[in-house]
PDB file of C-alpha atoms in Angstrom:
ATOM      1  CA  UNK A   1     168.911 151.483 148.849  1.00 41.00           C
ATOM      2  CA  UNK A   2     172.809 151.709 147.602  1.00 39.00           C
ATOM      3  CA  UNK A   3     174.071 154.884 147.062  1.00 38.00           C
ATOM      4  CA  UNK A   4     177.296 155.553 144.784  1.00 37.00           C
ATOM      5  CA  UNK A   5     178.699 158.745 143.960  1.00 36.00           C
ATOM      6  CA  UNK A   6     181.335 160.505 141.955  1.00 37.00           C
ATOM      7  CA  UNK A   7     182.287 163.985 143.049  1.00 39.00           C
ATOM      8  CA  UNK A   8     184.205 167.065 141.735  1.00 41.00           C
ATOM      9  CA  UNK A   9     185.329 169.423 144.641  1.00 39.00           C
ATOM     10  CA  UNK A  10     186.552 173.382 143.573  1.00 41.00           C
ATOM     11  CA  UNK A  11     188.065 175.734 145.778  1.00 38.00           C
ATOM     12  CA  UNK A  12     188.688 178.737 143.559  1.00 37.00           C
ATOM     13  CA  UNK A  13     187.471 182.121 144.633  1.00 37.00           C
ATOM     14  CA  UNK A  14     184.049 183.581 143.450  1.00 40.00           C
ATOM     15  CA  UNK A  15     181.869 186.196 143.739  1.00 41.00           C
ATOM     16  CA  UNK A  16     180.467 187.011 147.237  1.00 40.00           C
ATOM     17  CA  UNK A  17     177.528 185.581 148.765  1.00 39.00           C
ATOM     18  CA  UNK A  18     174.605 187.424 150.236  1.00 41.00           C
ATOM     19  CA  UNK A  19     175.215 188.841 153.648  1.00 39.00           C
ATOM     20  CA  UNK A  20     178.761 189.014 154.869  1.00 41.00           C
ATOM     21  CA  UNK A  21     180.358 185.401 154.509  1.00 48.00           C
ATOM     22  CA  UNK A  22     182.045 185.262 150.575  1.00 51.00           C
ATOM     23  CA  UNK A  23     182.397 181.774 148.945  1.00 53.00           C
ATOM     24  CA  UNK A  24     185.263 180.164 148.674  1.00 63.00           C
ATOM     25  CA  UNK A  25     184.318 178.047 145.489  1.00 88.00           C
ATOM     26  CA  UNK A  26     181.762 175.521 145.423  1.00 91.00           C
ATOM     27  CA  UNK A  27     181.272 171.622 145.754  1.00 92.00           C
ATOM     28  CA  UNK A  28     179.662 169.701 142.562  1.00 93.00           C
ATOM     29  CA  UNK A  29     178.432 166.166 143.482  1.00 94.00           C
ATOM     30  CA  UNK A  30     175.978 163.159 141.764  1.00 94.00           C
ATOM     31  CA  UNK A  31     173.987 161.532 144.179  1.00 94.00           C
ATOM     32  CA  UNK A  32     172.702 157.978 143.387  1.00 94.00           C
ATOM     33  CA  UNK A  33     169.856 156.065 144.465  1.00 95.00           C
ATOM     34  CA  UNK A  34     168.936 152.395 143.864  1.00 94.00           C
ATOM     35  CA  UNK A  35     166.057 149.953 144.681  1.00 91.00           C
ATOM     36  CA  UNK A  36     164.638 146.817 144.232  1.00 91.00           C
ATOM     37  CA  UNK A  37     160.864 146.282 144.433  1.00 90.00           C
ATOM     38  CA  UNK A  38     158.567 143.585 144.655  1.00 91.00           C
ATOM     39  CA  UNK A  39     155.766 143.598 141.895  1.00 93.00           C
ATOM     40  CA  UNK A  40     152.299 144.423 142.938  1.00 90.00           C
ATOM     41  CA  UNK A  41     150.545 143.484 139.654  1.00 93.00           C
ATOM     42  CA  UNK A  42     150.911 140.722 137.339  1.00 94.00           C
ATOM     43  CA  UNK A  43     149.991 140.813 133.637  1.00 94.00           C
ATOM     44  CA  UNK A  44     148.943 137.977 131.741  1.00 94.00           C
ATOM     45  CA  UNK A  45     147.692 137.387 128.106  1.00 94.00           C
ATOM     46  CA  UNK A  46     145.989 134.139 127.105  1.00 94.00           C
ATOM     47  CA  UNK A  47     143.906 133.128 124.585  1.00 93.00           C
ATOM     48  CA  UNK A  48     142.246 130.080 122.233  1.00 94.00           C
ATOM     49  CA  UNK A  49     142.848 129.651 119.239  1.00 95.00           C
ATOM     50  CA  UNK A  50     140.541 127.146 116.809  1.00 94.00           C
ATOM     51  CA  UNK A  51     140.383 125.860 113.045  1.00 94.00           C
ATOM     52  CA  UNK A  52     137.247 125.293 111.557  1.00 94.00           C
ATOM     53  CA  UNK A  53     136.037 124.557 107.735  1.00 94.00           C
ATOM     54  CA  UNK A  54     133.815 127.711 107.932  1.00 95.00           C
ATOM     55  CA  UNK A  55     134.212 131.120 109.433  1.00 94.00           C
ATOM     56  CA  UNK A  56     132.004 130.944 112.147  1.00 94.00           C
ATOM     57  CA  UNK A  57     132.374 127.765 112.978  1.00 94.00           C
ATOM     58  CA  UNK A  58     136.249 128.863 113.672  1.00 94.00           C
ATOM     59  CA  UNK A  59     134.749 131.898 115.845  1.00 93.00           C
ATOM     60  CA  UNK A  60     132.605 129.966 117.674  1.00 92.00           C
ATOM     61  CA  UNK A  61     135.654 127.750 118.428  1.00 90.00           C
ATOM     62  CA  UNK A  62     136.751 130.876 120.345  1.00 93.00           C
ATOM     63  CA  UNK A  63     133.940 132.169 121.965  1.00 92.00           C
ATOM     64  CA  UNK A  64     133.047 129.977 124.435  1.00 90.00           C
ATOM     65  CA  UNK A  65     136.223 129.384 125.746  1.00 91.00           C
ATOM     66  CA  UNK A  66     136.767 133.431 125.845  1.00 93.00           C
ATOM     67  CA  UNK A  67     133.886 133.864 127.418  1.00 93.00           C
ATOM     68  CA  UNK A  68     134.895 131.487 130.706  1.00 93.00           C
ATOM     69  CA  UNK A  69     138.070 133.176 130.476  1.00 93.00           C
ATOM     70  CA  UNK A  70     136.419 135.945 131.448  1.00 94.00           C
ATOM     71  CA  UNK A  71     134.178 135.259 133.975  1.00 94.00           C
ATOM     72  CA  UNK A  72     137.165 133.414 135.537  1.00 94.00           C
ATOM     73  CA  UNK A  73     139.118 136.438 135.763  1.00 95.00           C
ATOM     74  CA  UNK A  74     135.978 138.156 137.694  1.00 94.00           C
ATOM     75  CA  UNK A  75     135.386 134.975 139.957  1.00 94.00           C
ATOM     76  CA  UNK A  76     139.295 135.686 141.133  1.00 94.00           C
ATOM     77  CA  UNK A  77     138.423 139.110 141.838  1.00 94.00           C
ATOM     78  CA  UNK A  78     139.516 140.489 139.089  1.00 95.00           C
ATOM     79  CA  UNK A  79     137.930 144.275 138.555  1.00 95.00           C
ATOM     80  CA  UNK A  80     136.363 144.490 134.947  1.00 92.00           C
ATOM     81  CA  UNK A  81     138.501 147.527 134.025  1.00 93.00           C
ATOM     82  CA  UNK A  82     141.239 145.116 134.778  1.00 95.00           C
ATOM     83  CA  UNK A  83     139.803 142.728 132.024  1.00 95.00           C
ATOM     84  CA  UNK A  84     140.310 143.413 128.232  1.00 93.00           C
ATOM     85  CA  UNK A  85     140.248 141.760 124.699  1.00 93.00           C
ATOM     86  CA  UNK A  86     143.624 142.902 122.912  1.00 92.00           C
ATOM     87  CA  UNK A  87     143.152 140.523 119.972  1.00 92.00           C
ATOM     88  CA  UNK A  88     140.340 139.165 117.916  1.00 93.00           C
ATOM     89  CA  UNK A  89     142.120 137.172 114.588  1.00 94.00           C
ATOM     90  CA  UNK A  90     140.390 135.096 111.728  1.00 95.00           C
ATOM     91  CA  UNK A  91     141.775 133.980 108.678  1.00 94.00           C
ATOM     92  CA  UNK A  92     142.179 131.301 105.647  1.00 95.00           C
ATOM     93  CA  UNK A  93     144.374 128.619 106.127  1.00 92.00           C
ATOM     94  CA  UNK A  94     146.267 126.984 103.159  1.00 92.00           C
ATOM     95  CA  UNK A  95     147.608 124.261 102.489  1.00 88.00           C
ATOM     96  CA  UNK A  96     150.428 122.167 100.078  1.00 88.00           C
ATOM     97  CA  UNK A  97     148.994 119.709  97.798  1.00 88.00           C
ATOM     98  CA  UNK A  98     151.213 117.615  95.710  1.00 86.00           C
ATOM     99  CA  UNK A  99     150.034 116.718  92.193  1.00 84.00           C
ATOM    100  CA  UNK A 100     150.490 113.663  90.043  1.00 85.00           C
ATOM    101  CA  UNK A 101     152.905 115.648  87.853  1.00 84.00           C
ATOM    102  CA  UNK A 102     155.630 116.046  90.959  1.00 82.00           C
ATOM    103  CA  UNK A 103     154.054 120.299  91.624  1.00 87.00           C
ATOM    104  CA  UNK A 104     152.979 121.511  94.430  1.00 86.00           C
ATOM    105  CA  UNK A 105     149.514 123.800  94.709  1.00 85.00           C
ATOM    106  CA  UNK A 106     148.314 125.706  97.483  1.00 86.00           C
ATOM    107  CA  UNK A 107     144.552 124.470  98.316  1.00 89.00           C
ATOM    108  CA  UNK A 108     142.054 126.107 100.903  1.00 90.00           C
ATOM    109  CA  UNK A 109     142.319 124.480 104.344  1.00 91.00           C
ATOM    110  CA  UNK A 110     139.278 125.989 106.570  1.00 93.00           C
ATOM    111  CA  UNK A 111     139.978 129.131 108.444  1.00 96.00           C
ATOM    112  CA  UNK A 112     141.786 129.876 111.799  1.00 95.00           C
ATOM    113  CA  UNK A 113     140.345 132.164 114.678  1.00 96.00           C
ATOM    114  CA  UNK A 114     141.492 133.378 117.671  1.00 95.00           C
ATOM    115  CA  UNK A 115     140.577 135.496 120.631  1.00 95.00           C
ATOM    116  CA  UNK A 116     143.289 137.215 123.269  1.00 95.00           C
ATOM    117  CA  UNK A 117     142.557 138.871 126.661  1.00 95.00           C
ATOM    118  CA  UNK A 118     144.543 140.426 128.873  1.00 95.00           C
ATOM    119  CA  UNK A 119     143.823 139.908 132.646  1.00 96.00           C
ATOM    120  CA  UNK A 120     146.122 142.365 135.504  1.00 95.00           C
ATOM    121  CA  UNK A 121     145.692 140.470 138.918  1.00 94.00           C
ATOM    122  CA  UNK A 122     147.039 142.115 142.428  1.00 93.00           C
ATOM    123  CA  UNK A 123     147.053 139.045 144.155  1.00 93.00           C
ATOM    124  CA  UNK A 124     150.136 137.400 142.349  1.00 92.00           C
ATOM    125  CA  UNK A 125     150.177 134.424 144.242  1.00 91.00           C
ATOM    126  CA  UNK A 126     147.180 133.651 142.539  1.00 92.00           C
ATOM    127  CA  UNK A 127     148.831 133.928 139.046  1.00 92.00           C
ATOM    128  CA  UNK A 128     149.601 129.910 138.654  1.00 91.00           C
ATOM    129  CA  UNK A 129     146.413 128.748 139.618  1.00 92.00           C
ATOM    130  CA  UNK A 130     144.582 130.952 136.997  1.00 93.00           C
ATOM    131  CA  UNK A 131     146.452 129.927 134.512  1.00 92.00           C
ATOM    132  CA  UNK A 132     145.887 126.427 135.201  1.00 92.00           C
ATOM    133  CA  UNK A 133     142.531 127.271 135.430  1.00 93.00           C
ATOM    134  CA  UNK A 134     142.330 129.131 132.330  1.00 93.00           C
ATOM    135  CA  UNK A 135     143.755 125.934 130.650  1.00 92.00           C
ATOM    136  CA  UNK A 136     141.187 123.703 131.845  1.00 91.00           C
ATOM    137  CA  UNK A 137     138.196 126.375 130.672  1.00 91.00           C
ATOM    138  CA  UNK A 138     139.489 125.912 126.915  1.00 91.00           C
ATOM    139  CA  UNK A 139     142.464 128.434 126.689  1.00 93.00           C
ATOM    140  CA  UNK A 140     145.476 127.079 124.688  1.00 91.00           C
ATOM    141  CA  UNK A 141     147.867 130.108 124.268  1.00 91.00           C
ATOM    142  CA  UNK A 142     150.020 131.927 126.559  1.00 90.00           C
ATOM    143  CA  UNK A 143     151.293 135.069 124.960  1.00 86.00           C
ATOM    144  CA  UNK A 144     153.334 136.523 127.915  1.00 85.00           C
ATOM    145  CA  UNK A 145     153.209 137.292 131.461  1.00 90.00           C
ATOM    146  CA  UNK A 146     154.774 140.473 132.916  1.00 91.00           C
ATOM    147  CA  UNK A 147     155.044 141.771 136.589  1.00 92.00           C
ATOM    148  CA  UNK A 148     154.829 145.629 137.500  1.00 92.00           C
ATOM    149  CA  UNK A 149     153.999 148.214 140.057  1.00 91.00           C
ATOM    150  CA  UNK A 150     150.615 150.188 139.862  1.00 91.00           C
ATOM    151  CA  UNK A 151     152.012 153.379 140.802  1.00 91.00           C
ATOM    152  CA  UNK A 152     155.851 153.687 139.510  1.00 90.00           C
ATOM    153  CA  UNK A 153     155.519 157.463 139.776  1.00 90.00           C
ATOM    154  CA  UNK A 154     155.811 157.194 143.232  1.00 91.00           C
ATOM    155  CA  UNK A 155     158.576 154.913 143.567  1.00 90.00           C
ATOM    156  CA  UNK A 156     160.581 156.804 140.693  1.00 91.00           C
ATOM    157  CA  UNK A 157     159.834 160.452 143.153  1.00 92.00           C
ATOM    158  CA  UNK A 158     161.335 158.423 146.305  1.00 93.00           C
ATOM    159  CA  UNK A 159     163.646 157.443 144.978  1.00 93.00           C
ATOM    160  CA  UNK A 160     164.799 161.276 143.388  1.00 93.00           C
ATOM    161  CA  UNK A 161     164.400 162.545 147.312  1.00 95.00           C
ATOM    162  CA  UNK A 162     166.726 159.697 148.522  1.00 95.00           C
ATOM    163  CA  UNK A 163     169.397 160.673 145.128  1.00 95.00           C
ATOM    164  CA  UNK A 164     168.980 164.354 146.684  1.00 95.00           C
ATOM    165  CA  UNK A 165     169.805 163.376 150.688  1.00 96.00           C
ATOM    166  CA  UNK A 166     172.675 161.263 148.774  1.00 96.00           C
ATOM    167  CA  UNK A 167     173.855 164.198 147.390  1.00 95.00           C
ATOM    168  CA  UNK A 168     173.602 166.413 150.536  1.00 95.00           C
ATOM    169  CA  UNK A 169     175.740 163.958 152.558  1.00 95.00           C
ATOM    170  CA  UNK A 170     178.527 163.499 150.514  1.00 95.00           C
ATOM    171  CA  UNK A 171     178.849 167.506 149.666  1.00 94.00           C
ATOM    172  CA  UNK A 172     179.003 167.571 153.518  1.00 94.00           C
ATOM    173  CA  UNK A 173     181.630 165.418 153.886  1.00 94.00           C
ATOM    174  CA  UNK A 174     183.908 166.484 151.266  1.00 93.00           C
ATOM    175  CA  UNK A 175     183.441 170.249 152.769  1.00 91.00           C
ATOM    176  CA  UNK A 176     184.200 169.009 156.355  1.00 91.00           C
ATOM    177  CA  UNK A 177     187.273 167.458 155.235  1.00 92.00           C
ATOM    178  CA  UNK A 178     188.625 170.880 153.141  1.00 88.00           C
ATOM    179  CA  UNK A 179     188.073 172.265 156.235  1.00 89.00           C
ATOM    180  CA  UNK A 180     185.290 174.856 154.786  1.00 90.00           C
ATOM    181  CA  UNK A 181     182.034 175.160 155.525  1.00 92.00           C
ATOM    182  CA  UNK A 182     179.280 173.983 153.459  1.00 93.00           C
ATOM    183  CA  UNK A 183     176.902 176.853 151.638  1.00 92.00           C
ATOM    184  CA  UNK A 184     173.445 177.061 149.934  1.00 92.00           C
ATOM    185  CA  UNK A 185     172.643 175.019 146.983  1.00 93.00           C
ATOM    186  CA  UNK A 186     173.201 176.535 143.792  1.00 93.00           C
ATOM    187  CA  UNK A 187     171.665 174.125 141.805  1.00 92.00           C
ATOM    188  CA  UNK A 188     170.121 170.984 141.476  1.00 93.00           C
ATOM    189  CA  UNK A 189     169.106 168.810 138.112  1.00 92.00           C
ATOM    190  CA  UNK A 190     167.181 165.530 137.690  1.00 85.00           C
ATOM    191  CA  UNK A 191     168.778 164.091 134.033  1.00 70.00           C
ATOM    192  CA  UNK A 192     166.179 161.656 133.166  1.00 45.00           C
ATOM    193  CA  UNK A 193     167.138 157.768 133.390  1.00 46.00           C
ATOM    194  CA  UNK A 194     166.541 154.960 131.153  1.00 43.00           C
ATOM    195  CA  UNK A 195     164.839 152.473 133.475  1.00 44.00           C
ATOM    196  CA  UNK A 196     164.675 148.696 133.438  1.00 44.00           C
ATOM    197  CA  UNK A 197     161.920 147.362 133.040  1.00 42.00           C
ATOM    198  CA  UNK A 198     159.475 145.206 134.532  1.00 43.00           C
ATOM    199  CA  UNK A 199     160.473 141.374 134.999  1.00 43.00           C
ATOM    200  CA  UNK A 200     158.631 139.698 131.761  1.00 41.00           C
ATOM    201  CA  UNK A 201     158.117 135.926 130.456  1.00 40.00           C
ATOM    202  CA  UNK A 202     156.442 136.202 126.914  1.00 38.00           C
ATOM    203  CA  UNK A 203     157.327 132.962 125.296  1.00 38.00           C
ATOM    204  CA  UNK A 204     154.046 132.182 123.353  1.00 40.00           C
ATOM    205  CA  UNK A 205     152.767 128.496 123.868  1.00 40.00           C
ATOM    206  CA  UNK A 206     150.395 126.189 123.342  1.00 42.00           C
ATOM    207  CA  UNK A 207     148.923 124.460 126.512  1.00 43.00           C
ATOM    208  CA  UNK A 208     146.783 120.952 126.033  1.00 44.00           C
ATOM    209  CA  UNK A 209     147.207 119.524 129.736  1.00 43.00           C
ATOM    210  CA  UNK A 210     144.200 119.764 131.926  1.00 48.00           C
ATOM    211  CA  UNK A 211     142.887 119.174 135.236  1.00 54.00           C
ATOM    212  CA  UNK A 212     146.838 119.666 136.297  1.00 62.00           C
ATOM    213  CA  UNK A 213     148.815 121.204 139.196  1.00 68.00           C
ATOM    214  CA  UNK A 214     149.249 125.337 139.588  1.00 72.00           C
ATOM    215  CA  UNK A 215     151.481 126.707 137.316  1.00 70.00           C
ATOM    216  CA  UNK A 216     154.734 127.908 139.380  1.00 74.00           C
ATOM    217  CA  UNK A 217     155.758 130.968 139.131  1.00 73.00           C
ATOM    218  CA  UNK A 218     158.313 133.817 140.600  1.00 79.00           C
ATOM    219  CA  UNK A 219     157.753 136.907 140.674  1.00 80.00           C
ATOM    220  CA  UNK A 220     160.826 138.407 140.990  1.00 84.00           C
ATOM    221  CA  UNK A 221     161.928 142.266 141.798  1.00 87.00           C
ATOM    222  CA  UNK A 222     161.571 145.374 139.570  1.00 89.00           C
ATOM    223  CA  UNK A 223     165.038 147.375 139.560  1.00 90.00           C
ATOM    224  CA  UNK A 224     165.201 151.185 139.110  1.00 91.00           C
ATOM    225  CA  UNK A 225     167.375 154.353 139.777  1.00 92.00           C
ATOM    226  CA  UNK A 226     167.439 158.145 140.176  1.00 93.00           C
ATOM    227  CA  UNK A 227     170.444 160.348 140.201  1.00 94.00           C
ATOM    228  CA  UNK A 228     170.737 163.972 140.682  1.00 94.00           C
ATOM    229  CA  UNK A 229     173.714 166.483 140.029  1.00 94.00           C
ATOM    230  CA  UNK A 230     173.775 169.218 142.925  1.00 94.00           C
ATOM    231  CA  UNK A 231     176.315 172.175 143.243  1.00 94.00           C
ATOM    232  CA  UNK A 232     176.780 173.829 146.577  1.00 94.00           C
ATOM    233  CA  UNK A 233     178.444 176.799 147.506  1.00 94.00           C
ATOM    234  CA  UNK A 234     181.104 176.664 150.394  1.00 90.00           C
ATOM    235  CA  UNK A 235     182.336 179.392 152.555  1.00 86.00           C
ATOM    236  CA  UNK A 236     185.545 179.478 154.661  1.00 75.00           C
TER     237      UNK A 236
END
């Protein structure tokens, strides 16, 4: 972790502290913290889409191919909870006929379906070689892939305790060089932080190779921050 920090040092006098020792004015500080952290989930959407001249002969386009997309997620290990449908799509599809007279009319054209799932896998180095897979059980979208971390509560409060010791060791410095002596802390506040967000690839396609290699992939890091503003008293 990188720490930066801006800082704001008074010396005027204030009231007195308890016990004996009075302050001489406090120290006012903004301790940083930064990491960057590998992914432990990835995301994925794919899906099939189909055309058909009926209804249910579009669905049943989609089915099949939905169906081995999802017991390919579970033969990678893939909890069911982890497995969802997020889109189920069917309708008409038109088309432009020209007419004798130069016009052009819009004529019926079968119907399109489609069926989306979502599958979150903790092994990511497995992520290429499902979608391959996927590919070669019928699937012929790729909505998006996106990388996170399964508990980012826990990396966001780490990081706030590092922003805090940040904070702590530069008020101590500043006091040691006034020459005063570094007091209680008078306050501390955690301003909430617009955080970046997870590494993502969503650029939709359509995939007709088969029987090909893994797809590659990186992973990358997730970025994030905490910062805390901290007042301490000092005394002489």
């Amino acid at each position: 972790m990188r720490a930066a920090l801006l800082v704001a040092l008074a010396l005027a006098a204030s009231p007195a502290l308890a016990g004996e020792e009075r302050s001489a004015g406090t120290v006012s500080v903004i301790g940083h913290a930064q990491s960057e952290t590998a992914p432990d989930f990835a995301s994925i959407e794919i899906g099939v889409e189909a055309k058909a001249a009926t209804p249910g002969d579009a669905l049943d386009g989609t089915n099949a191919a939905a169906r081995k997309l999802i017991a390919l997620a579970a033969e990678f290990g893939v909890p069911e909870g982890e497995i969802g449908t997020t889109a189920v799509n069917l309708q008409p599809v038109t088309r432009m006929v020209r007419q004798p007279d130069g016009t052009a009319v819009e004529k019926p054209d079968g119907y399109r379906a489609a069926n989306q799932v979502r599958i979150r896998l903790a092994d990511i180095g497995k992520l290429g070689d499902l979608m391959r897979r996927a590919l070669d059980a019928g699937a012929n979208r790729i909505e998006g892939i996106s990388f996170g971390l399964k508990d980012p509560d826990a990396a966001q409060a780490a990081l706030r305790v590092a922003a805090v010791k940040d904070a702590l060791t530069q008020a101590s410095l500043l006091a040691e060089a006034a020459g005063v002596k570094l007091g209680p802390v008078i306050s501390i506040q955690s301003p909430p932080r617009e955080e970046r967000a997870p590494m993502a690839f969503a650029a939709p396609m359509r995939a007709k190779a088969r029987g090909g290699a893994p797809v590659p992939l990186v992973a990358g890091s997730i970025a994030a921050s905490a910062e805390v503003a901290a007042v301490f008293a000092v005394v002489p």
